[in-house]
JSON list of C-alpha atoms in Angstrom, two decimals:
[
{"chain": "V", "resi": 5, "resn": "LYS", "atom": "CA", "xyz": [-6.77, 21.02, 26.94]},
{"chain": "V", "resi": 6, "resn": "LYS", "atom": "CA", "xyz": [-9.02, 18.19, 25.79]},
{"chain": "V", "resi": 7, "resn": "LEU", "atom": "CA", "xyz": [-8.35, 16.29, 29.01]},
{"chain": "V", "resi": 8, "resn": "ALA", "atom": "CA", "xyz": [-9.03, 19.41, 31.10]},
{"chain": "V", "resi": 9, "resn": "LEU", "atom": "CA", "xyz": [-12.30, 19.88, 29.23]},
{"chain": "V", "resi": 10, "resn": "GLU", "atom": "CA", "xyz": [-13.26, 16.31, 30.05]},
{"chain": "V", "resi": 11, "resn": "PHE", "atom": "CA", "xyz": [-12.39, 16.74, 33.75]},
{"chain": "V", "resi": 12, "resn": "PHE", "atom": "CA", "xyz": [-14.30, 20.00, 34.12]},
{"chain": "V", "resi": 13, "resn": "THR", "atom": "CA", "xyz": [-17.29, 18.48, 32.32]},
{"chain": "V", "resi": 14, "resn": "ARG", "atom": "CA", "xyz": [-17.29, 15.63, 34.83]},
{"chain": "V", "resi": 15, "resn": "ALA", "atom": "CA", "xyz": [-16.99, 18.07, 37.73]},
{"chain": "V", "resi": 16, "resn": "ALA", "atom": "CA", "xyz": [-19.91, 20.12, 36.39]},
{"chain": "V", "resi": 17, "resn": "GLU", "atom": "CA", "xyz": [-22.02, 16.97, 36.12]},
{"chain": "V", "resi": 18, "resn": "LEU", "atom": "CA", "xyz": [-21.42, 16.26, 39.80]},
{"chain": "V", "resi": 19, "resn": "ASP", "atom": "CA", "xyz": [-22.55, 19.70, 41.00]},
{"chain": "V", "resi": 20, "resn": "PRO", "atom": "CA", "xyz": [-25.32, 21.55, 39.14]},
{"chain": "V", "resi": 21, "resn": "ARG", "atom": "CA", "xyz": [-24.31, 24.82, 40.86]},
{"chain": "V", "resi": 22, "resn": "ASP", "atom": "CA", "xyz": [-20.59, 24.63, 40.02]},
{"chain": "V", "resi": 23, "resn": "LEU", "atom": "CA", "xyz": [-20.10, 27.88, 38.11]},
{"chain": "V", "resi": 24, "resn": "VAL", "atom": "CA", "xyz": [-16.31, 27.69, 38.07]},
{"chain": "V", "resi": 25, "resn": "SER", "atom": "CA", "xyz": [-16.21, 24.39, 36.18]},
{"chain": "V", "resi": 26, "resn": "ARG", "atom": "CA", "xyz": [-18.77, 25.65, 33.70]},
{"chain": "V", "resi": 27, "resn": "ALA", "atom": "CA", "xyz": [-16.92, 28.92, 33.14]},
{"chain": "V", "resi": 28, "resn": "LEU", "atom": "CA", "xyz": [-13.76, 26.95, 32.47]},
{"chain": "V", "resi": 29, "resn": "ILE", "atom": "CA", "xyz": [-15.66, 24.69, 30.07]},
{"chain": "V", "resi": 30, "resn": "VAL", "atom": "CA", "xyz": [-16.71, 27.77, 28.08]},
{"chain": "V", "resi": 31, "resn": "ASP", "atom": "CA", "xyz": [-13.14, 29.10, 28.08]},
{"chain": "V", "resi": 32, "resn": "ILE", "atom": "CA", "xyz": [-11.47, 25.82, 27.10]},
{"chain": "V", "resi": 33, "resn": "ALA", "atom": "CA", "xyz": [-14.10, 24.92, 24.49]},
{"chain": "V", "resi": 34, "resn": "LEU", "atom": "CA", "xyz": [-13.70, 28.33, 22.86]},
{"chain": "V", "resi": 35, "resn": "SER", "atom": "CA", "xyz": [-9.91, 27.96, 22.76]},
{"chain": "V", "resi": 36, "resn": "LEU", "atom": "CA", "xyz": [-10.10, 24.43, 21.30]},
{"chain": "V", "resi": 37, "resn": "ASN", "atom": "CA", "xyz": [-12.82, 25.13, 18.74]},
{"chain": "V", "resi": 38, "resn": "SER", "atom": "CA", "xyz": [-11.72, 24.78, 15.14]},
{"chain": "V", "resi": 39, "resn": "GLU", "atom": "CA", "xyz": [-12.91, 23.51, 11.79]},
{"chain": "V", "resi": 40, "resn": "THR", "atom": "CA", "xyz": [-12.15, 19.92, 12.78]},
{"chain": "V", "resi": 41, "resn": "LEU", "atom": "CA", "xyz": [-13.18, 20.06, 16.44]},
{"chain": "V", "resi": 42, "resn": "LYS", "atom": "CA", "xyz": [-16.69, 21.51, 16.68]},
{"chain": "V", "resi": 43, "resn": "LEU", "atom": "CA", "xyz": [-17.42, 22.48, 20.28]},
{"chain": "V", "resi": 44, "resn": "GLU", "atom": "CA", "xyz": [-20.26, 24.99, 19.93]},
{"chain": "V", "resi": 45, "resn": "GLY", "atom": "CA", "xyz": [-22.67, 22.65, 21.67]},
{"chain": "V", "resi": 46, "resn": "VAL", "atom": "CA", "xyz": [-20.26, 22.24, 24.58]},
{"chain": "V", "resi": 47, "resn": "TRP", "atom": "CA", "xyz": [-19.92, 25.93, 25.39]},
{"chain": "V", "resi": 48, "resn": "GLU", "atom": "CA", "xyz": [-23.59, 26.62, 24.64]},
{"chain": "V", "resi": 49, "resn": "LYS", "atom": "CA", "xyz": [-24.68, 23.96, 27.15]},
{"chain": "V", "resi": 50, "resn": "ALA", "atom": "CA", "xyz": [-22.25, 25.24, 29.79]},
{"chain": "V", "resi": 51, "resn": "LEU", "atom": "CA", "xyz": [-23.36, 28.83, 29.27]},
{"chain": "V", "resi": 52, "resn": "ARG", "atom": "CA", "xyz": [-27.04, 27.84, 29.47]},
{"chain": "V", "resi": 53, "resn": "GLU", "atom": "CA", "xyz": [-26.36, 26.05, 32.77]},
{"chain": "V", "resi": 54, "resn": "ILE", "atom": "CA", "xyz": [-24.43, 29.07, 34.07]},
{"chain": "V", "resi": 55, "resn": "GLY", "atom": "CA", "xyz": [-27.44, 31.25, 33.23]},
{"chain": "V", "resi": 56, "resn": "GLN", "atom": "CA", "xyz": [-29.73, 28.93, 35.20]},
{"chain": "V", "resi": 57, "resn": "VAL", "atom": "CA", "xyz": [-27.61, 29.40, 38.32]},
{"chain": "V", "resi": 58, "resn": "ASP", "atom": "CA", "xyz": [-26.15, 32.89, 37.85]},
{"chain": "V", "resi": 59, "resn": "GLY", "atom": "CA", "xyz": [-29.21, 34.46, 36.22]},
{"chain": "V", "resi": 60, "resn": "ALA", "atom": "CA", "xyz": [-29.47, 36.45, 32.99]},
{"chain": "V", "resi": 61, "resn": "ASP", "atom": "CA", "xyz": [-27.94, 39.49, 34.69]},
{"chain": "V", "resi": 62, "resn": "GLY", "atom": "CA", "xyz": [-25.23, 37.51, 36.48]},
{"chain": "V", "resi": 63, "resn": "PRO", "atom": "CA", "xyz": [-21.60, 38.48, 35.95]},
{"chain": "V", "resi": 64, "resn": "ILE", "atom": "CA", "xyz": [-20.33, 35.01, 35.04]},
{"chain": "V", "resi": 65, "resn": "TYR", "atom": "CA", "xyz": [-23.15, 34.44, 32.56]},
{"chain": "V", "resi": 66, "resn": "ASN", "atom": "CA", "xyz": [-22.56, 37.79, 30.88]},
{"chain": "V", "resi": 67, "resn": "LEU", "atom": "CA", "xyz": [-18.79, 37.31, 30.79]},
{"chain": "V", "resi": 68, "resn": "GLY", "atom": "CA", "xyz": [-19.38, 34.01, 29.00]},
{"chain": "V", "resi": 69, "resn": "ARG", "atom": "CA", "xyz": [-21.69, 35.68, 26.50]},
{"chain": "V", "resi": 70, "resn": "ILE", "atom": "CA", "xyz": [-19.05, 38.33, 25.82]},
{"chain": "V", "resi": 71, "resn": "ALA", "atom": "CA", "xyz": [-16.34, 35.70, 25.33]},
{"chain": "V", "resi": 72, "resn": "ILE", "atom": "CA", "xyz": [-18.50, 33.86, 22.80]},
{"chain": "V", "resi": 73, "resn": "HIS", "atom": "CA", "xyz": [-19.18, 37.07, 20.86]},
{"chain": "V", "resi": 74, "resn": "LEU", "atom": "CA", "xyz": [-15.51, 38.04, 20.92]},
{"chain": "V", "resi": 75, "resn": "LYS", "atom": "CA", "xyz": [-14.50, 34.82, 19.15]},
{"chain": "V", "resi": 76, "resn": "ASP", "atom": "CA", "xyz": [-16.07, 36.27, 16.00]},
{"chain": "V", "resi": 77, "resn": "TYR", "atom": "CA", "xyz": [-14.40, 39.67, 16.37]},
{"chain": "V", "resi": 78, "resn": "LYS", "atom": "CA", "xyz": [-11.84, 40.67, 13.80]},
{"chain": "V", "resi": 79, "resn": "ALA", "atom": "CA", "xyz": [-9.52, 43.62, 14.39]},
{"chain": "V", "resi": 80, "resn": "GLY", "atom": "CA", "xyz": [-11.04, 46.82, 13.05]},
{"chain": "V", "resi": 81, "resn": "ASP", "atom": "CA", "xyz": [-14.55, 45.34, 12.70]},
{"chain": "V", "resi": 82, "resn": "LYS", "atom": "CA", "xyz": [-16.59, 47.71, 14.84]},
{"chain": "V", "resi": 83, "resn": "ASP", "atom": "CA", "xyz": [-19.89, 46.23, 13.64]},
{"chain": "V", "resi": 84, "resn": "THR", "atom": "CA", "xyz": [-19.13, 42.91, 15.40]},
{"chain": "V", "resi": 85, "resn": "LEU", "atom": "CA", "xyz": [-19.01, 44.59, 18.78]}
]
């Protein structure tokens, strides 16, 4: 997954409007994030760039925002949602 994250980051750098690469960066960074591997800045940057292309009301931007919020969700915790 680390290698995929690197490849998609490079692809995103080549095309400022590449939403697919950025969405995958958010997904992979969220799945790799842990105590030892801090990737908050990676998915935050990708999501910010998605918002610049997709807009604040765009479906990909909002799906990314939901995914980031869901990482903190614990079963039965209705206040998180």
